[in-house]
Amino acid sequence: MTYSGSNYRGSASVPPAGGGGGARVAAAAAGGPTRRGLIGSGIGLVASIAATGGGFAIWSTARTTDADLERPFDLEAIPEDDRPDRLNEALNILVIGSDHREGNSEEDARSDTVILMHVNEDGTEAYGVSIPRDLYVHIPEYAAASNYPEYTGSNAKFNAAYHWGGIPLTVLTVEGFTGVRIDHVVEIDFAGLVQVVDALGGVTLDIEPADAPDYYDETGVTSIHGDHRFFPAGPTELDGEAALDYVRQRYQWNRGDFARMQHQQQLIKAIMDSALSAGVLTSRSRLTSFIESTSDAVKVDTEFNVVSTAISLMDLRSDDLVFMTTPNLGTDTMDGESVVVYTYDLENPENDNPEATTLWDAIREDTVSAWITEHPDLVGGEAAEE
């Protein structure tokens, strides 16, 4: 079976940026991108709102935020020989949500959510591809890995790359099995998501009732974490803690982690909608709070330019983003672990997963729209039989 994520598609309206492809792609990262990870892109979104409706004081805050952002990721330091070539001016941003919690060591964190965001060369189309954390892939050898360098160069679940070697190894792993050049990185953790949602005054999510046998409840879904809060089915207002709780759930649905990825994508849409609502646009205090909270919540690479992102994102809306999930062969047991199977032939994935390899080709060649036209069943929230 092949599973795909949610589809939120409208007429794309990201305007071309005068500053070139880098600015356009930074825009995509800032405007769309997962749950914890993609929300980091909200920095540019808020900055764009500030530019159009918040006045000089808000715009000044955005510029200050750009200067004060924590920038620990230097992608230029990754050996060039180990990375794919850039084929055009369309750029790609890897948005990462780590499961690091306050009080726990960062060395124990894993990439709980990863979405590859792509903005086309013209800046008119934006796409997000969720990468399952349990996707079974090859993790390249990386002597500089901060944890367990001896484990690198082996096959494992995708989120092990972050645990073993942080952002650099995660980037190398994604580039290795996709062939797509990563141009920017945005990272956010649990606390960051809560900050962002609360700075917006909350979000509204359409809660999916539990359908897994052990959790079935047509009236909603009950969290298996913490205080076991109940989420009533249908549109529900959530604060940051509640939104985080909901998008962490997966066992309550038959689709498991694929349902969780879909809910993550829905949260991105909800955050964008909330940020662009009339209340946010007209409230200087809420705009300022959101900008400042977001700057505290995320980490970005050394080349991420928030101000350029703001200019490029002025017209981007939630319906302008198309979401999907990495085409895969469903779940199975490999090396004694339950995994999401990317391919049974890691050296020649085109043999049994041509949909994935052609998707990566489309991203590299900046022809994703045409790929979606040919594979409409892979853009949506349901599982589809191959």
Coordinates of C-alpha atoms in Angstrom, one line a residue:
M1 CA 0.0 0.0 0.0
T2 CA 1.1 3.6 -0.6
Y3 CA 0.1 6.2 1.9
S4 CA -0.1 9.9 1.2
G5 CA -0.6 13.0 3.3
S6 CA -3.2 15.7 3.3
N7 CA -3.8 17.9 0.3
Y8 CA -4.4 21.6 0.7
R9 CA -4.2 23.0 -2.7
G10 CA -5.4 26.3 -4.2
S11 CA -4.1 28.6 -6.9
A12 CA -0.6 29.3 -5.8
S13 CA 0.2 32.9 -5.3
V14 CA 3.8 33.2 -4.1
P15 CA 5.1 36.2 -6.0
P16 CA 8.5 36.1 -7.6
A17 CA 11.2 37.7 -5.4
G18 CA 13.4 40.3 -6.8
G19 CA 16.3 38.9 -4.8
G20 CA 16.6 35.7 -6.6
G21 CA 15.9 32.0 -5.9
G22 CA 17.3 32.0 -2.4
A23 CA 14.8 34.5 -1.2
R24 CA 12.0 32.6 -2.8
V25 CA 12.9 29.4 -1.2
A26 CA 13.4 30.9 2.2
A27 CA 9.9 32.2 1.7
A28 CA 8.6 28.7 1.3
A29 CA 10.2 27.6 4.4
A30 CA 9.0 30.4 6.3
G31 CA 5.5 30.3 5.1
G32 CA 4.5 26.8 5.1
P33 CA 6.3 24.4 6.7
T34 CA 5.0 20.3 10.5
R35 CA 3.9 20.5 13.4
R36 CA 7.0 21.6 15.4
G37 CA 9.3 21.8 12.4
L38 CA 7.3 23.6 9.8
I39 CA 6.1 26.2 12.3
G40 CA 9.6 27.6 12.3
S41 CA 8.7 29.0 8.9
G42 CA 6.2 31.2 10.6
I43 CA 8.9 33.8 11.2
G44 CA 8.8 34.9 7.6
L45 CA 5.0 34.7 7.5
V46 CA 4.7 37.1 10.4
A47 CA 7.3 39.3 8.9
S48 CA 5.3 39.5 5.7
I49 CA 2.2 40.4 7.6
A50 CA 4.2 43.1 9.4
A51 CA 5.4 44.5 6.1
T52 CA 1.9 44.8 4.7
G53 CA -0.2 45.7 7.7
G54 CA 1.7 46.2 10.9
G55 CA 3.4 49.4 10.4
F56 CA 7.1 50.5 10.8
A57 CA 7.3 49.4 14.4
I58 CA 6.4 45.8 13.6
W59 CA 8.7 45.8 10.6
S60 CA 11.5 47.0 12.7
T61 CA 10.8 44.1 15.1
A62 CA 11.0 41.7 12.2
R63 CA 14.3 43.0 11.1
T64 CA 15.6 42.8 14.7
T65 CA 14.3 39.3 14.9
D66 CA 16.2 38.3 11.7
A67 CA 19.5 39.6 13.3
D68 CA 18.9 37.9 16.6
L69 CA 17.9 34.4 15.3
E70 CA 19.9 31.5 16.6
R71 CA 21.8 30.1 13.5
P72 CA 23.7 27.0 14.5
F73 CA 23.4 25.2 11.2
D74 CA 26.1 25.8 8.6
L75 CA 25.2 23.8 5.6
E76 CA 28.2 25.2 3.7
A77 CA 30.4 23.2 6.1
I78 CA 29.1 19.9 4.8
P79 CA 31.7 18.5 2.3
E80 CA 30.5 19.5 -1.2
D81 CA 31.6 16.2 -2.7
D82 CA 29.0 14.4 -0.6
R83 CA 26.1 16.6 -1.8
P84 CA 23.9 16.7 -4.9
D85 CA 24.3 19.4 -7.5
R86 CA 21.8 22.3 -7.7
L87 CA 20.1 22.1 -11.1
N88 CA 18.1 25.3 -11.1
E89 CA 17.0 28.3 -9.1
A90 CA 14.2 26.4 -7.3
L91 CA 15.4 25.8 -3.7
N92 CA 14.4 23.3 -1.0
I93 CA 14.0 23.7 2.8
L94 CA 14.1 20.9 5.3
V95 CA 11.8 21.7 8.2
I96 CA 12.6 19.6 11.3
G97 CA 10.7 19.1 14.5
S98 CA 12.8 17.5 17.2
D99 CA 11.4 15.6 20.1
H100 CA 13.7 17.4 22.5
R101 CA 11.9 18.3 25.8
E102 CA 13.0 20.8 28.4
G103 CA 15.1 19.1 31.0
N104 CA 16.2 16.3 28.6
S105 CA 19.6 16.1 26.9
E106 CA 19.6 17.3 23.3
E107 CA 21.8 14.2 22.6
D108 CA 18.7 12.0 23.2
A109 CA 16.5 13.9 20.8
R110 CA 15.3 12.6 17.5
S111 CA 13.7 14.1 14.4
D112 CA 10.1 13.5 15.3
T113 CA 8.8 15.4 12.2
V114 CA 10.5 16.2 8.9
I115 CA 9.0 17.9 5.9
L116 CA 10.8 18.8 2.7
M117 CA 9.4 22.1 1.4
H118 CA 9.9 23.0 -2.2
V119 CA 9.2 26.3 -4.0
N120 CA 9.5 26.4 -7.7
E121 CA 11.9 28.6 -9.6
D122 CA 9.2 31.1 -10.4
G123 CA 8.0 31.4 -6.8
T124 CA 4.5 30.5 -7.8
E125 CA 4.1 26.9 -6.4
A126 CA 4.8 25.5 -2.9
Y127 CA 4.9 21.8 -1.9
G128 CA 5.6 19.9 1.3
V129 CA 6.6 16.3 1.4
S130 CA 6.4 14.6 4.8
I131 CA 9.2 12.0 5.5
P132 CA 8.0 9.3 7.9
R133 CA 10.3 9.1 10.9
D134 CA 10.3 5.2 10.6
L135 CA 11.1 5.2 6.9
Y136 CA 13.8 2.6 6.4
V137 CA 16.7 4.2 4.5
H138 CA 20.5 4.2 4.2
I139 CA 22.2 6.6 6.6
P140 CA 25.5 7.7 5.1
E141 CA 28.8 7.2 6.8
Y142 CA 29.7 10.4 8.7
A143 CA 32.8 10.5 10.9
A144 CA 31.9 13.8 12.4
A145 CA 28.6 12.5 13.8
S146 CA 28.1 13.8 17.3
N147 CA 26.6 10.5 18.6
Y148 CA 27.5 7.0 17.5
P149 CA 29.6 7.8 14.4
E150 CA 30.3 4.0 14.3
Y151 CA 26.6 3.4 13.5
T152 CA 26.6 5.6 10.4
G153 CA 27.0 4.0 7.0
S154 CA 24.2 1.5 7.8
N155 CA 20.5 1.1 7.1
A156 CA 18.1 2.3 9.8
K157 CA 14.9 4.2 10.5
F158 CA 15.2 7.7 9.2
N159 CA 15.0 9.5 12.5
A160 CA 18.2 7.8 13.7
A161 CA 20.1 10.1 11.4
Y162 CA 19.2 13.1 13.7
H163 CA 20.0 11.1 16.8
W164 CA 23.4 10.0 15.5
G165 CA 24.6 13.1 13.7
G166 CA 22.2 16.0 14.2
I167 CA 21.3 18.4 11.3
P168 CA 24.3 17.6 9.1
L169 CA 23.7 13.9 9.0
T170 CA 19.9 14.4 8.6
V171 CA 20.6 16.7 5.6
L172 CA 23.1 14.1 4.1
T173 CA 20.6 11.3 4.6
V174 CA 17.7 13.2 2.9
E175 CA 20.0 14.2 0.0
G176 CA 21.3 10.6 -0.2
F177 CA 18.0 8.9 -0.8
T178 CA 16.3 11.7 -2.7
G179 CA 19.1 13.3 -4.7
V180 CA 17.5 16.7 -3.8
R181 CA 19.8 19.5 -2.7
I182 CA 18.8 21.0 0.6
D183 CA 19.3 24.8 0.7
H184 CA 17.9 25.8 4.1
V185 CA 17.0 24.2 7.5
V186 CA 14.4 25.3 10.1
E187 CA 14.2 23.4 13.4
I188 CA 11.7 23.7 16.3
D189 CA 11.0 21.6 19.4
F190 CA 8.0 20.9 21.7
A191 CA 8.3 24.2 23.6
G192 CA 8.6 26.1 20.4
L193 CA 5.3 24.9 19.0
V194 CA 3.5 25.8 22.1
Q195 CA 4.9 29.3 22.0
V196 CA 4.0 29.9 18.4
V197 CA 0.4 28.7 18.8
D198 CA -0.2 30.7 22.0
A199 CA 1.3 33.8 20.4
L200 CA -1.5 33.5 17.8
G201 CA -4.2 33.1 20.5
G202 CA -4.7 29.5 19.5
V203 CA -5.7 27.6 16.4
T204 CA -8.8 25.7 15.2
L205 CA -8.3 22.1 14.1
D206 CA -10.9 19.7 12.6
I207 CA -10.5 16.8 15.1
E208 CA -10.6 13.3 13.6
P209 CA -12.4 10.7 15.7
A210 CA -10.5 7.7 16.7
D211 CA -11.1 4.6 14.5
A212 CA -8.5 2.1 15.7
P213 CA -10.1 -1.0 17.3
D214 CA -8.7 -0.4 20.8
Y215 CA -9.5 3.3 20.8
Y216 CA -12.6 3.6 18.6
D217 CA -14.8 6.6 19.6
E218 CA -17.0 8.3 17.0
T219 CA -17.4 11.3 19.3
G220 CA -13.7 12.3 19.2
V221 CA -10.3 11.0 20.5
T222 CA -8.7 10.8 23.9
S223 CA -5.0 11.5 24.3
I224 CA -2.8 8.7 25.6
H225 CA -0.4 11.3 27.1
G226 CA -0.3 13.3 30.2
D227 CA -3.8 14.2 31.6
H228 CA -5.5 12.2 28.8
R229 CA -7.4 15.2 27.5
F230 CA -10.4 14.6 25.3
F231 CA -10.7 16.2 21.8
P232 CA -14.3 16.4 20.5
A233 CA -14.7 15.5 16.9
G234 CA -15.0 18.4 14.4
P235 CA -13.7 21.9 14.5
T236 CA -12.2 22.6 17.9
E237 CA -10.2 25.6 19.3
L238 CA -6.9 24.6 20.8
D239 CA -4.2 26.4 22.7
G240 CA -0.5 25.5 22.3
E241 CA -0.3 22.6 24.7
A242 CA -3.5 21.1 23.4
A243 CA -2.4 21.4 19.8
L244 CA 0.9 19.8 20.6
D245 CA -0.9 17.0 22.4
Y246 CA -3.3 16.3 19.5
V247 CA -0.6 16.2 16.8
R248 CA 1.5 13.8 18.8
Q249 CA -1.2 11.1 18.8
R250 CA -1.0 8.2 16.4
Y251 CA -2.2 4.9 17.9
Q252 CA -5.8 5.9 18.0
W253 CA -6.2 5.7 14.2
N254 CA -5.9 2.8 11.8
R255 CA -3.4 4.8 9.7
G256 CA -1.1 5.2 12.7
D257 CA 1.8 7.5 12.0
F258 CA 0.4 8.5 8.6
A259 CA -2.7 10.0 10.4
R260 CA -0.3 11.9 12.7
M261 CA 1.5 13.3 9.7
Q262 CA -1.8 14.4 8.1
H263 CA -2.7 16.2 11.4
Q264 CA 0.7 17.9 11.4
Q265 CA 0.0 19.2 7.9
Q266 CA -3.5 20.4 9.1
L267 CA -1.8 22.3 11.9
I268 CA 0.4 24.1 9.5
K269 CA -2.7 25.2 7.6
A270 CA -4.4 26.3 10.8
I271 CA -1.4 28.3 12.0
M272 CA -1.2 30.1 8.7
D273 CA -4.9 30.8 8.7
S274 CA -4.7 32.2 12.2
A275 CA -1.7 34.3 11.5
L276 CA -3.5 35.8 8.5
S277 CA -6.8 36.4 10.3
A278 CA -8.2 39.8 10.7
G279 CA -7.4 39.8 14.4
V280 CA -3.7 39.3 13.9
L281 CA -3.5 41.8 11.0
T282 CA -5.0 44.6 13.1
S283 CA -3.3 43.9 16.4
R284 CA 0.2 45.3 16.8
S285 CA 0.7 43.6 20.2
R286 CA -0.2 40.2 18.8
L287 CA 2.0 40.6 15.8
T288 CA 4.9 41.7 18.0
S289 CA 4.3 38.8 20.4
F290 CA 4.2 36.3 17.6
I291 CA 7.4 37.6 16.0
E292 CA 9.3 37.6 19.3
S293 CA 7.9 34.2 20.4
T294 CA 8.8 32.6 17.0
S295 CA 12.3 34.0 17.1
D296 CA 12.8 32.3 20.5
A297 CA 11.3 29.0 19.3
V298 CA 13.3 28.2 16.3
K299 CA 16.8 27.6 15.0
V300 CA 17.8 28.2 11.4
D301 CA 20.8 27.9 9.1
T302 CA 23.3 30.6 8.6
E303 CA 21.9 31.7 5.3
F304 CA 18.2 32.0 6.2
N305 CA 17.1 35.6 5.4
V306 CA 13.8 36.4 7.2
V307 CA 13.3 39.8 5.7
S308 CA 13.7 38.5 2.1
T309 CA 11.4 35.7 3.1
A310 CA 8.8 38.3 4.2
I311 CA 8.9 40.1 0.9
S312 CA 8.4 36.8 -1.0
L313 CA 5.6 35.6 1.2
M314 CA 3.2 38.5 1.0
D315 CA 0.6 36.7 -0.9
L316 CA 1.1 33.1 0.2
R317 CA -2.0 31.5 1.9
S318 CA -2.6 28.1 3.4
D319 CA -4.5 26.9 0.4
D320 CA -1.5 27.6 -1.8
L321 CA 0.4 24.7 -0.3
V322 CA 0.2 21.1 -1.6
F323 CA 1.1 18.5 1.0
M324 CA 1.9 14.8 0.4
T325 CA 3.8 12.0 2.1
T326 CA 6.9 10.2 0.7
P327 CA 5.6 7.3 -1.5
N328 CA 6.3 4.1 0.3
L329 CA 5.4 0.4 0.4
G330 CA 3.6 0.4 3.8
T331 CA 4.9 -1.2 7.0
D332 CA 6.9 -4.4 7.4
T333 CA 9.6 -5.9 9.5
M334 CA 13.2 -5.3 8.5
D335 CA 16.2 -6.2 10.6
G336 CA 13.9 -7.2 13.4
E337 CA 12.2 -3.8 13.5
S338 CA 8.8 -2.6 12.4
V339 CA 9.5 0.1 9.8
V340 CA 7.9 2.0 6.9
V341 CA 9.4 0.5 3.8
Y342 CA 10.8 2.9 1.4
T343 CA 12.0 0.2 -0.9
Y344 CA 13.1 -3.5 -0.6
D345 CA 16.1 -2.6 -2.8
L346 CA 17.9 0.4 -1.4
E347 CA 20.4 0.4 -4.2
N348 CA 17.8 0.4 -6.9
P349 CA 14.5 1.9 -5.4
E350 CA 13.1 2.5 -8.9
N351 CA 12.6 -1.3 -9.1
D352 CA 9.7 -1.4 -6.6
N353 CA 9.0 2.2 -5.7
P354 CA 9.1 4.2 -8.9
E355 CA 6.6 6.8 -7.6
A356 CA 9.1 8.0 -5.0
T357 CA 12.0 8.1 -7.4
T358 CA 10.0 10.1 -10.0
L359 CA 8.8 12.5 -7.2
W360 CA 12.4 13.3 -6.3
D361 CA 13.3 13.7 -10.0
A362 CA 10.4 16.2 -10.3
I363 CA 11.6 18.1 -7.3
R364 CA 15.2 18.2 -8.6
E365 CA 14.0 19.3 -12.0
D366 CA 11.3 21.6 -10.7
T367 CA 8.4 19.8 -12.4
V368 CA 6.3 18.8 -9.3
S369 CA 3.1 20.2 -10.7
A370 CA 3.4 17.8 -13.7
W371 CA 4.2 14.9 -11.4
I372 CA 1.1 15.6 -9.3
T373 CA -1.0 15.6 -12.5
E374 CA 0.3 12.2 -13.3
H375 CA -0.1 10.9 -9.7
P376 CA -3.2 12.5 -8.2
D377 CA -3.9 9.5 -6.0
L378 CA -0.7 10.3 -4.0
V379 CA -1.9 13.8 -3.1
G380 CA -4.6 13.3 -0.4
G381 CA -5.3 12.0 3.1
E382 CA -6.3 8.4 2.3
A383 CA -4.3 5.2 1.8
A384 CA -4.4 3.9 -1.7
E385 CA -3.8 0.4 -2.9
E386 CA -1.0 0.0 -5.4

